[in-house]
Coordinates of C-alpha atoms and ligand atoms in Angstrom, one line a residue:
M213 CA 17.2 28.0 -8.0
C214 CA 18.3 30.6 -10.5
G215 CA 16.7 33.5 -12.4
I216 CA 16.5 33.6 -16.2
I217 CA 15.3 36.2 -18.7
G218 CA 15.1 36.5 -22.5
Y219 CA 14.2 39.6 -24.5
S220 CA 13.6 40.5 -28.1
G221 CA 12.3 44.0 -29.1
H222 CA 13.2 47.6 -29.9
R223 CA 15.1 48.6 -26.7
P224 CA 18.8 48.1 -26.0
A225 CA 18.7 44.6 -24.6
V226 CA 21.6 44.5 -22.2
P227 CA 20.4 47.3 -19.7
L228 CA 16.9 45.8 -19.9
L229 CA 18.3 42.3 -19.1
L230 CA 20.3 43.7 -16.2
K231 CA 17.2 45.5 -14.8
G232 CA 15.2 42.2 -15.1
L233 CA 17.9 40.2 -13.4
K234 CA 18.0 42.7 -10.5
S235 CA 14.4 41.8 -9.8
L236 CA 15.3 38.1 -10.0
E237 CA 18.3 38.4 -7.8
Y238 CA 16.2 36.9 -4.9
R239 CA 16.4 33.6 -6.9
G240 CA 20.2 33.4 -6.7
Y241 CA 23.1 35.7 -6.6
D242 CA 26.4 33.9 -6.7
S243 CA 27.2 34.8 -10.3
A244 CA 25.4 36.3 -13.3
G245 CA 25.8 36.7 -17.0
V246 CA 24.2 37.9 -20.3
A247 CA 24.5 36.8 -23.9
Y248 CA 23.8 39.0 -27.0
I249 CA 24.8 39.2 -30.6
Q250 CA 27.3 41.8 -31.6
N251 CA 29.3 42.2 -34.8
K252 CA 28.0 38.9 -36.0
A253 CA 29.4 37.1 -32.9
M254 CA 27.8 35.6 -29.9
E255 CA 29.0 37.7 -26.9
V256 CA 28.8 36.1 -23.5
I257 CA 29.8 38.3 -20.5
R258 CA 29.7 36.6 -17.0
A259 CA 30.9 37.5 -13.6
E260 CA 31.2 35.8 -10.2
G261 CA 29.4 37.3 -7.3
K262 CA 26.5 39.6 -7.2
L263 CA 24.9 41.3 -10.2
S264 CA 26.8 44.5 -9.4
Q265 CA 30.0 42.6 -10.4
L266 CA 28.5 41.9 -13.8
E267 CA 27.4 45.5 -14.2
S268 CA 30.9 46.7 -13.5
K269 CA 32.3 44.3 -16.0
L270 CA 29.8 45.3 -18.7
D271 CA 30.7 49.0 -18.1
S272 CA 34.2 48.2 -19.3
C273 CA 32.9 46.3 -22.4
N274 CA 31.9 48.0 -25.5
V275 CA 28.3 46.8 -25.5
S276 CA 26.4 47.7 -28.7
I277 CA 22.7 48.3 -28.9
A278 CA 21.8 44.6 -29.3
L279 CA 18.0 44.4 -29.4
S280 CA 17.8 40.9 -28.0
G281 CA 19.5 38.7 -25.5
I282 CA 19.3 36.3 -22.6
G283 CA 20.4 36.7 -18.9
H284 CA 20.9 34.7 -15.8
T285 CA 21.5 35.1 -12.1
R286 CA 22.7 31.9 -10.5
W287 CA 22.2 29.9 -7.4
A288 CA 24.8 27.1 -7.9
T289 CA 23.7 23.5 -8.0
H290 CA 26.3 21.9 -10.3
G291 CA 29.8 23.2 -9.8
L292 CA 31.2 26.0 -7.7
P293 CA 29.9 29.6 -8.0
V294 CA 32.8 30.7 -10.2
E295 CA 32.9 32.5 -13.5
H296 CA 33.4 29.5 -15.7
N297 CA 30.3 27.9 -14.2
A298 CA 28.2 31.0 -14.6
H299 CA 25.6 31.2 -17.3
P300 CA 25.0 31.7 -20.3
H301 CA 26.9 28.6 -21.6
K302 CA 27.8 28.3 -25.3
D303 CA 27.9 25.1 -27.4
N304 CA 31.3 24.1 -28.9
S305 CA 30.5 26.0 -32.2
G306 CA 29.9 29.2 -30.2
H307 CA 26.6 29.7 -32.1
L308 CA 24.2 28.8 -29.3
A309 CA 24.0 30.3 -25.9
M310 CA 21.8 29.1 -23.1
V311 CA 20.6 30.0 -19.6
H312 CA 19.1 27.4 -17.3
N313 CA 17.3 27.2 -14.0
G314 CA 16.9 23.7 -12.6
I315 CA 18.7 20.4 -12.4
I316 CA 19.3 17.9 -15.2
E317 CA 19.4 14.6 -13.4
N318 CA 20.9 12.5 -16.3
F319 CA 23.5 15.1 -17.3
Q320 CA 26.4 12.7 -16.4
E321 CA 25.4 10.1 -18.9
L322 CA 24.6 12.7 -21.6
R323 CA 27.9 14.3 -20.9
E324 CA 29.7 11.0 -21.5
E325 CA 27.8 10.4 -24.7
L326 CA 28.7 13.9 -26.0
L327 CA 32.4 13.5 -25.0
A328 CA 32.4 10.3 -27.0
K329 CA 31.2 12.3 -30.0
G330 CA 34.0 14.8 -29.6
H331 CA 32.3 17.6 -27.6
T332 CA 34.4 19.4 -25.0
F333 CA 33.3 21.1 -21.8
S334 CA 34.7 24.1 -20.0
S335 CA 32.4 24.0 -17.0
E336 CA 31.0 21.5 -14.5
T337 CA 27.4 22.5 -15.3
D338 CA 24.6 20.4 -16.6
T339 CA 23.6 23.4 -18.7
E340 CA 26.7 23.2 -20.9
V341 CA 25.7 19.6 -21.5
L342 CA 22.2 20.6 -22.6
V343 CA 23.3 23.3 -25.0
N344 CA 25.8 20.9 -26.7
L345 CA 23.1 18.2 -26.9
I346 CA 20.9 20.7 -28.8
A347 CA 23.8 21.5 -31.1
E348 CA 24.3 17.7 -31.6
G349 CA 20.5 17.3 -32.3
R350 CA 20.6 20.1 -34.9
K351 CA 23.0 18.0 -37.0
D352 CA 20.1 15.5 -37.7
N353 CA 17.0 17.4 -36.9
G354 CA 16.9 20.3 -39.2
T355 CA 15.6 23.5 -37.5
L356 CA 16.6 24.7 -34.1
L357 CA 13.0 24.2 -32.9
D358 CA 13.2 20.6 -33.9
A359 CA 16.6 20.1 -32.3
F360 CA 15.5 21.8 -29.1
S361 CA 12.4 19.6 -28.9
W362 CA 14.5 16.5 -29.5
A363 CA 17.1 17.4 -26.8
L364 CA 14.4 18.3 -24.3
G365 CA 12.9 14.8 -24.9
R366 CA 16.2 13.3 -23.8
V367 CA 16.8 15.2 -20.5
E368 CA 15.4 14.1 -17.1
G369 CA 14.9 16.5 -14.3
S370 CA 13.6 20.1 -14.0
F371 CA 14.4 23.0 -16.1
A372 CA 13.5 26.4 -17.4
V373 CA 15.8 27.4 -20.2
A374 CA 16.2 30.2 -22.7
L375 CA 18.3 29.9 -25.9
T376 CA 19.7 32.2 -28.5
D377 CA 21.3 31.4 -31.8
L378 CA 23.8 33.4 -33.9
N379 CA 22.0 32.2 -37.0
E380 CA 18.7 33.7 -35.9
P381 CA 19.4 37.1 -34.4
G382 CA 16.4 38.5 -32.6
V383 CA 14.8 35.1 -31.9
I384 CA 14.7 33.5 -28.4
Y385 CA 13.6 30.0 -27.7
A386 CA 12.6 28.9 -24.2
A387 CA 11.0 25.9 -22.5
R388 CA 9.9 24.7 -19.0
Q389 CA 9.6 21.5 -17.1
S390 CA 8.9 21.8 -13.3
S391 CA 10.7 25.2 -13.1
P392 CA 8.9 28.5 -13.5
L393 CA 8.8 30.4 -16.8
V394 CA 6.4 33.1 -18.0
L395 CA 6.1 34.9 -21.3
G396 CA 5.6 38.6 -21.4
V397 CA 3.7 40.0 -24.4
G398 CA 4.6 43.6 -25.3
V399 CA 4.1 45.9 -28.3
G400 CA 7.0 45.4 -30.7
E401 CA 8.8 43.4 -27.9
N402 CA 8.4 40.1 -26.1
F403 CA 10.0 38.6 -23.0
V404 CA 10.5 35.3 -21.2
A405 CA 11.5 35.1 -17.5
S406 CA 11.4 33.0 -14.4
D407 CA 9.1 35.5 -12.7
I408 CA 6.9 38.4 -13.8
P409 CA 8.7 41.3 -12.0
A410 CA 11.6 40.8 -14.5
F411 CA 9.5 42.5 -17.2
L412 CA 6.6 44.1 -15.3
A413 CA 8.1 47.6 -16.1
Y414 CA 7.4 47.0 -19.8
T415 CA 4.2 44.9 -20.0
R416 CA 1.5 43.6 -17.8
D417 CA 0.3 41.0 -20.4
V418 CA 1.5 37.6 -19.6
V419 CA 1.1 34.0 -20.8
F420 CA 1.7 31.4 -18.1
L421 CA 3.6 28.5 -19.6
E422 CA 2.9 24.9 -18.5
D423 CA 5.3 22.0 -18.0
G424 CA 6.2 20.4 -21.4
E425 CA 5.7 23.6 -23.4
M426 CA 8.3 25.5 -25.4
V427 CA 8.1 29.0 -26.8
R428 CA 9.6 31.1 -29.6
I429 CA 9.7 34.8 -29.4
D430 CA 10.9 37.6 -31.6
A431 CA 10.2 41.3 -31.5
N432 CA 6.8 41.1 -33.2
S433 CA 5.5 37.6 -32.6
W434 CA 5.4 34.8 -30.1
A435 CA 4.2 31.1 -30.3
V436 CA 3.9 28.3 -27.8
Y437 CA 4.4 24.6 -28.8
N438 CA 4.1 21.3 -27.2
A439 CA 7.7 20.5 -26.6
A440 CA 7.3 16.8 -27.5
T441 CA 5.1 17.0 -30.6
R442 CA 6.1 20.6 -31.7
E443 CA 2.4 21.3 -32.3
A444 CA 1.2 24.8 -31.7
V445 CA -0.7 25.3 -28.4
D446 CA -3.4 28.0 -28.0
K447 CA -2.6 30.2 -25.0
K448 CA -4.6 32.8 -23.2
V449 CA -3.0 36.2 -22.4
D450 CA -3.6 37.3 -18.8
H451 CA -3.4 40.9 -17.6
I452 CA -1.5 41.4 -14.3
T453 CA -2.7 44.1 -11.9
W454 CA -0.2 43.5 -9.1
D455 CA 2.6 46.0 -8.3
V456 CA 6.2 45.0 -8.7
Q457 CA 6.8 44.6 -5.0
S458 CA 3.9 42.1 -4.4
A459 CA 4.7 40.3 -7.7
Q460 CA 8.2 39.5 -6.4
K461 CA 6.5 37.8 -3.6
G462 CA 4.4 35.9 -6.1
G463 CA 1.2 37.5 -4.9
Y464 CA 1.9 36.6 -1.2
K465 CA 1.8 39.4 1.3
H466 CA 5.3 38.6 2.7
F467 CA 8.3 36.5 1.7
M468 CA 7.8 34.5 4.9
L469 CA 4.3 33.4 3.8
K470 CA 5.6 32.6 0.3
E471 CA 8.4 30.6 1.7
I472 CA 6.1 28.6 4.0
F473 CA 4.0 27.7 1.0
E474 CA 7.1 26.7 -1.0
Q475 CA 7.8 23.9 1.4
P476 CA 6.2 21.1 -0.7
R477 CA 8.5 22.1 -3.6
V478 CA 11.5 22.3 -1.2
I479 CA 11.0 18.8 0.0
A480 CA 10.7 17.5 -3.6
D481 CA 13.9 19.4 -4.6
C482 CA 15.8 18.0 -1.6
L483 CA 14.7 14.5 -2.5
T484 CA 15.4 14.8 -6.2
G485 CA 18.3 12.6 -7.3
R486 CA 18.7 11.2 -3.8
V487 CA 15.8 9.0 -3.2
N488 CA 14.3 6.9 -5.9
G489 CA 11.6 4.2 -6.0
S490 CA 13.9 1.4 -5.0
K491 CA 15.4 0.9 -1.5
E492 CA 18.4 3.1 -2.3
I493 CA 19.5 6.4 -1.1
M494 CA 22.1 8.3 -3.2
L495 CA 24.4 10.7 -1.5
P496 CA 27.5 10.8 -3.7
E497 CA 28.7 13.7 -1.5
L498 CA 29.4 11.2 1.3
E499 CA 30.8 8.4 -0.9
G500 CA 33.8 6.6 0.8
L501 CA 33.0 8.0 4.2
E502 CA 32.2 5.4 6.9
P503 CA 29.1 6.1 9.0
P504 CA 30.4 7.8 12.1
K505 CA 30.7 5.9 15.4
R506 CA 29.4 9.0 17.2
L507 CA 28.0 12.2 15.7
H508 CA 28.2 15.7 17.1
I509 CA 25.7 18.0 15.6
V510 CA 26.7 21.7 15.9
A511 CA 24.3 24.5 14.9
C512 CA 22.5 27.7 16.1
G513 CA 18.9 28.8 16.3
T514 CA 16.5 27.1 13.9
S515 CA 19.3 24.9 12.5
F516 CA 20.0 23.7 16.1
H517 CA 16.3 22.7 16.4
A518 CA 16.6 20.8 13.1
G519 CA 19.6 19.0 14.6
L520 CA 17.8 18.0 17.8
W521 CA 15.0 16.6 15.6
G522 CA 17.5 14.7 13.4
M523 CA 19.1 13.2 16.5
H524 CA 16.1 11.0 17.0
L525 CA 16.3 9.5 13.5
M526 CA 20.0 9.0 13.6
E527 CA 19.6 7.1 16.9
S528 CA 16.6 5.0 16.1
W529 CA 17.4 4.2 12.4
A530 CA 21.2 4.3 12.1
K531 CA 22.0 3.5 15.8
I532 CA 24.5 6.3 15.9
P533 CA 25.0 8.0 19.3
V534 CA 24.4 11.7 18.8
S535 CA 25.0 14.8 20.8
V536 CA 23.5 18.1 19.6
E537 CA 25.4 21.2 20.5
I538 CA 24.6 25.0 20.4
A539 CA 27.6 26.2 18.4
S540 CA 28.4 29.2 20.7
E541 CA 28.7 26.8 23.6
F542 CA 30.5 24.0 21.8
R543 CA 33.3 26.2 20.5
Y544 CA 34.4 27.0 24.1
R545 CA 34.2 23.6 25.6
D546 CA 36.9 21.0 25.9
I547 CA 35.1 18.5 23.7
I548 CA 36.3 15.0 23.9
M549 CA 36.5 13.5 20.4
D550 CA 37.2 9.8 19.8
P551 CA 38.4 8.1 16.7
G552 CA 35.5 7.5 14.4
D553 CA 33.6 10.6 15.6
A554 CA 32.3 13.1 13.0
V555 CA 30.8 16.6 13.2
L556 CA 27.7 17.6 11.3
A557 CA 27.6 21.4 11.0
I558 CA 24.1 22.6 10.1
S559 CA 23.7 26.1 8.8
Q560 CA 21.2 27.6 6.2
S561 CA 23.5 30.5 5.4
G562 CA 26.7 28.6 5.8
E563 CA 28.2 31.8 7.3
T564 CA 27.1 31.7 11.0
A565 CA 30.2 32.7 12.9
D566 CA 29.8 30.4 15.9
T567 CA 29.1 27.3 13.8
L568 CA 32.1 28.2 11.6
A569 CA 34.3 28.6 14.6
G570 CA 33.1 25.2 16.0
L571 CA 33.9 23.6 12.7
R572 CA 37.4 25.1 12.6
M573 CA 38.1 23.9 16.1
V574 CA 37.3 20.3 15.4
K575 CA 39.0 20.3 12.1
E576 CA 42.2 21.3 13.9
Q577 CA 41.8 18.0 15.8
G578 CA 41.5 16.1 12.6
V579 CA 37.8 15.3 13.1
P580 CA 35.9 14.9 9.8
V581 CA 33.2 17.6 9.3
I582 CA 30.1 17.3 7.2
G583 CA 28.4 20.5 6.4
L584 CA 24.6 20.6 5.9
C585 CA 24.1 24.0 4.2
N586 CA 21.6 25.7 1.9
V587 CA 23.9 28.4 0.4
V588 CA 26.3 26.9 -2.2
G589 CA 29.9 28.0 -1.8
S590 CA 29.3 29.5 1.6
S591 CA 32.1 29.4 4.2
I592 CA 30.8 26.4 6.1
A593 CA 30.2 24.6 2.8
R594 CA 33.7 25.3 1.6
E595 CA 35.5 24.5 4.8
S596 CA 33.7 21.2 5.6
D597 CA 35.3 18.0 4.4
R598 CA 32.0 17.0 2.8
V599 CA 28.9 19.0 2.1
V600 CA 25.3 18.0 1.7
Y601 CA 23.2 20.8 0.2
T602 CA 19.6 21.2 1.3
Q603 CA 18.5 22.8 -1.9
A604 CA 15.8 25.0 -0.5
G605 CA 16.6 28.0 -2.7
P606 CA 17.3 31.5 -1.4
E607 CA 15.4 32.3 1.8
I608 CA 14.6 36.0 2.0
S609 CA 12.5 36.3 5.1
V610 CA 14.8 36.7 8.1
A611 CA 12.8 34.1 10.0
S612 CA 13.8 30.8 8.7
T613 CA 11.0 28.5 7.5
K614 CA 11.6 26.6 4.3
A615 CA 15.3 26.2 5.2
M616 CA 14.3 24.2 8.3
C617 CA 11.9 22.1 6.2
S618 CA 14.8 21.3 3.9
Q619 CA 17.1 20.5 6.8
L620 CA 14.6 18.0 8.2
T621 CA 14.3 16.4 4.8
A622 CA 18.1 16.2 4.4
L623 CA 18.4 14.8 7.9
T624 CA 15.8 12.1 7.1
I625 CA 17.8 11.2 4.0
L626 CA 21.0 11.1 5.9
A627 CA 19.7 8.9 8.7
L628 CA 18.2 6.5 6.1
Y629 CA 21.5 6.5 4.2
W630 CA 23.5 5.5 7.3
G631 CA 20.8 3.1 8.6
L632 CA 20.9 1.3 5.2
Q633 CA 24.7 1.3 5.2
K634 CA 24.8 -0.2 8.7
G635 CA 21.9 -2.5 8.1
T636 CA 20.2 -1.3 11.3
M637 CA 16.8 -0.6 9.7
A638 CA 14.1 -3.2 9.1
G639 CA 13.4 -3.5 5.4
Q640 CA 9.7 -2.9 6.1
D641 CA 10.4 0.4 7.9
V642 CA 12.6 1.6 5.0
E643 CA 9.9 0.8 2.4
Q644 CA 7.3 2.6 4.5
V645 CA 9.4 5.7 5.0
L646 CA 10.4 5.8 1.3
S647 CA 6.9 5.5 0.1
G648 CA 5.8 8.2 2.7
L649 CA 8.5 10.5 1.4
S650 CA 7.5 10.1 -2.2
S651 CA 4.0 11.4 -1.5
L652 CA 5.0 14.0 1.1
P653 CA 5.2 17.0 -1.2
Q654 CA 1.6 16.4 -2.4
D655 CA 0.4 15.6 1.1
L656 CA 1.8 18.9 2.4
E657 CA 0.5 20.8 -0.6
K658 CA -3.0 19.5 0.0
A659 CA -2.9 20.2 3.8
L660 CA -1.5 23.7 3.7
P661 CA -4.6 25.8 2.9
A662 CA -6.7 24.4 5.8
I663 CA -3.7 24.7 8.2
H664 CA -3.4 28.4 7.1
E665 CA -7.1 29.1 7.7
T666 CA -7.0 27.7 11.2
A667 CA -3.7 29.6 11.9
K668 CA -5.5 32.8 10.9
D669 CA -8.4 32.2 13.3
L670 CA -6.3 31.2 16.2
A671 CA -3.9 34.1 15.7
R672 CA -6.7 36.5 16.2
E673 CA -8.1 34.7 19.2
Y674 CA -4.7 34.5 21.0
S675 CA -2.9 37.6 19.8
S676 CA -3.5 39.5 23.1
A677 CA -1.4 37.0 25.0
R678 CA 1.8 38.4 26.5
S679 CA 3.5 35.1 26.9
F680 CA 3.2 31.5 25.5
L681 CA 4.4 28.1 26.6
Y682 CA 5.1 25.6 23.9
L683 CA 5.3 21.9 24.9
G684 CA 6.3 18.8 23.1
R685 CA 8.0 15.4 23.6
G686 CA 10.3 13.3 21.5
L687 CA 10.4 14.5 17.9
Y688 CA 8.0 17.3 18.9
Y689 CA 10.1 18.8 21.6
P690 CA 12.5 20.4 19.0
L691 CA 9.4 21.5 17.1
A692 CA 8.0 23.1 20.3
L693 CA 11.3 25.0 20.6
E694 CA 11.0 26.1 17.0
G695 CA 7.4 27.2 17.4
A696 CA 8.4 29.4 20.4
L697 CA 11.3 30.8 18.5
K698 CA 9.2 31.7 15.5
L699 CA 6.5 33.4 17.6
K700 CA 9.0 35.5 19.7
E701 CA 11.2 36.6 16.8
I702 CA 8.4 38.0 14.6
S703 CA 5.5 38.9 16.9
Y704 CA 7.7 39.9 19.9
I705 CA 5.4 37.9 22.2
H706 CA 7.5 36.1 24.8
A707 CA 7.4 32.3 24.3
E708 CA 9.2 29.4 25.8
G709 CA 9.6 26.0 24.4
Y710 CA 9.8 23.2 26.9
A711 CA 10.0 19.4 27.0
A712 CA 6.5 18.6 28.2
G713 CA 7.8 16.3 30.9
E714 CA 9.9 19.1 32.4
M715 CA 6.9 21.4 32.9
K716 CA 6.1 20.1 36.4
H717 CA 9.7 21.0 37.4
G718 CA 9.2 24.7 37.3
P719 CA 7.2 26.3 34.5
I720 CA 3.9 25.0 35.8
A721 CA 4.1 27.8 38.4
L722 CA 3.4 30.2 35.5
I723 CA 0.2 28.6 34.3
D724 CA -2.9 30.8 34.7
P725 CA -5.7 31.9 32.3
E726 CA -3.5 34.7 30.8
F727 CA -0.6 32.3 30.0
P728 CA -1.7 30.0 27.1
T729 CA 0.0 26.8 26.2
F730 CA 0.6 25.5 22.6
A731 CA 0.9 21.7 22.9
M732 CA 2.3 19.3 20.3
A733 CA -0.1 16.4 21.0
L734 CA 0.2 14.3 17.9
N735 CA -0.3 10.6 17.5
D736 CA 3.0 9.1 18.4
G737 CA 4.0 6.7 21.2
L738 CA 4.3 9.6 23.6
F739 CA 0.8 11.0 23.2
P740 CA -0.5 9.5 26.5
K741 CA 2.3 11.3 28.3
V742 CA 1.5 14.7 26.7
Q743 CA -2.2 14.1 27.3
S744 CA -1.5 13.9 31.1
N745 CA 0.7 17.0 31.0
L746 CA -2.2 18.9 29.5
V747 CA -4.5 17.7 32.2
E748 CA -2.1 19.3 34.6
V749 CA -2.3 22.6 32.7
K750 CA -6.1 22.5 32.5
A751 CA -6.3 21.8 36.2
R752 CA -4.6 25.2 36.7
N753 CA -7.0 27.0 34.4
G754 CA -4.5 27.4 31.6
R755 CA -5.8 27.8 28.1
V756 CA -4.5 25.2 25.7
I757 CA -4.2 24.9 21.9
A758 CA -3.3 21.3 21.0
L759 CA -1.9 20.5 17.6
T760 CA -3.3 17.0 17.2
H761 CA -4.6 14.2 15.0
E762 CA -8.2 13.1 14.4
G763 CA -9.7 11.0 17.2
L764 CA -7.2 11.6 20.0
P765 CA -8.9 12.1 23.3
L766 CA -8.1 15.6 24.6
E767 CA -9.9 18.1 26.9
V768 CA -8.4 21.3 25.7
D769 CA -9.7 24.7 24.5
T770 CA -8.8 24.2 20.9
S771 CA -8.0 21.0 19.2
W772 CA -6.2 21.9 16.0
V773 CA -6.5 18.7 13.9
I774 CA -4.1 18.2 11.0
P775 CA -4.0 15.2 8.6
E776 CA -2.0 12.2 9.9
L777 CA 0.8 10.6 8.0
I778 CA 3.3 8.1 9.2
E779 CA 6.0 9.0 11.8
P780 CA 8.4 10.8 11.5
L781 CA 6.8 12.5 8.5
N782 CA 4.0 14.1 10.6
S783 CA 6.6 16.7 11.6
F784 CA 6.5 18.1 8.1
L785 CA 2.8 19.1 8.6
A786 CA 3.3 20.2 12.2
L787 CA 6.1 22.6 11.3
P788 CA 4.1 24.8 8.9
A789 CA 1.3 24.9 11.5
L790 CA 3.7 26.5 14.0
Q791 CA 5.2 28.8 11.3
L792 CA 1.7 30.0 10.1
F793 CA 0.5 30.6 13.7
A794 CA 3.5 32.8 14.4
Y795 CA 3.2 34.5 11.0
E796 CA -0.5 35.3 11.3
T797 CA -0.1 36.5 14.9
A798 CA 2.8 38.9 13.8
D799 CA 0.9 40.1 10.8
Y800 CA -2.3 40.7 12.8
L801 CA -0.3 42.7 15.3
G802 CA 1.1 44.8 12.4
K803 CA 4.8 43.7 12.9
D804 CA 7.4 43.9 10.2
V805 CA 7.2 40.2 9.4
D806 CA 10.1 39.8 6.9
Q807 CA 12.5 42.0 8.7
P808 CA 11.9 41.8 12.4
R809 CA 13.7 44.2 14.6
N810 CA 17.2 43.5 15.8
L811 CA 17.7 40.4 13.7
A812 CA 20.0 39.6 10.7
K813 CA 19.6 36.9 8.1
S814 CA 23.2 35.8 8.4
V815 CA 24.9 36.1 11.8
T816 CA 28.5 36.5 10.8
V817 CA 29.6 38.0 14.2
E818 CA 30.1 36.2 17.4
Ligands
F6R1148 C1 15.4 31.9 13.2 C2 16.7 31.9 12.4 C3 18.0 31.8 13.2 C4 19.0 30.9 12.4 C5 20.3 31.0 13.1 C6 21.3 30.1 12.4 O1 14.3 32.0 12.3 O2 16.7 32.1 11.2 O3 17.8 31.2 14.4 O4 18.5 29.6 12.3 O5 20.8 32.3 13.1 O6 21.5 30.4 11.0 P1 22.1 29.5 10.0 O7 21.2 28.3 9.8 O8 22.3 30.3 8.8 O9 23.5 29.0 10.5

């Protein structure tokens, strides 16, 4: 996920682009850059690191008052977050410059085709391939608009791009396919950007672009075209009334809520390029690495819960013995590693001190480490022998939501990958899971609004509780732990997650009408066991919310029915229910949801 902006108008473009990028920095911040025309040359200034690095660099450049340009803030997908991979990228002639958000899936074959035609590349990015493809297309296709349309027709994947050309100063072209792009319509100036806050200080009139559309702007005009046919498309101009702060949150009250609702997209992004229609899983990151004989998963907090969940899949599909370890404990134990063992370090931020220390400890023993990280180029990603990125995009809310969803998706892919390699999965199971995964983003998208409504009602009903017990078994035990963690960290209501079968070994003493239980009672093989645990709670006058599926016999205070998919994919619907219940409770109680007290997004201390 990256942020892009393009401007043409009457103001000095570079400061305006920087200001716009500042508001897009939530979309990525590992490098940034701008392109503008000065002294009849295409100037591209880029810097590794946060936007402030680019600002310092621009301070020392003699930037003229260019009145148009494009800008980018990057969240790396192809290639390390270093300056030569930062955007904008130029074509070989140096006439075109482009910024891009998204992933071009067939970039490798296009790159080879262009290499054969004599193009050269100075980065590892898919973007540099696209801008050269457009230049190649211009040789045969006349205008830049024609060449742009031709090249877009050849790429597969998702993109929002903005393009500027030395031959047409003051004109910006842009297009979108499965990545956000909006057009801002001003007076004597026009904008394109990944998100409205990038230009909200200058205009509130916007045109929402659809997939398959491209746009041409200059200072005094704008036009939208069908990217395939190049026919003009009639568009409506909408007037925005939000303030900048809420617009950054895409109209959601908090980043946490926005991120919960982004989960269908997160699953789709994590699957892209890894799972296709056939019975094949592509994880080039792990090529040449044998499936481990034994896997040690090391992580903290929410990532640890994801690891516990993944253990079930690794064991039943890939028949790999797994231990899941809290990193702060693991790093001080005398862990016995055998030949063939591997460590999977799970970390959203890739910077968690305990996980990093555990990784370094086993690396010293020569044990191969696979990192499962969200942040590209983070310490754990760099120090692992191999890294699988979860591709959730930057997570801003301190409480982790969509990152966990992406970790569950990646763990599902990993277990399938090893299961297929070892031949331990029945073909029928593979087919069923693959087909379930392909419709999972849509299934979740459809289910989320109703889950949210129920979460709101229940949050109001139960918000006076001082303490909560979360119960689950099997795959739902890690989710019970996660539900309790979410509730305590943002609403400050005490909550404990427990394996439902352990309840009678102690916690049952706590049950009374003031101590509600949140039970994961979904339709898996362990449902009858959970059902009898809940009878024990009810017999002690405990109030029970049960997250469940249609038609399951339960005598509880609230049956919260969610749509049923196949196992283990039901977890992807259960997780947002837990997140939304915690979110709505915290919001109802007036807590600072996105920045709860005492917590930090990235725990870089022991
Ligand atoms: C909870 C939460 C934390 C993190 C933990 C590990 O919402 O965010 O429990 O999961 O601090 O962080 P990462 O995954 O960055 O290593």
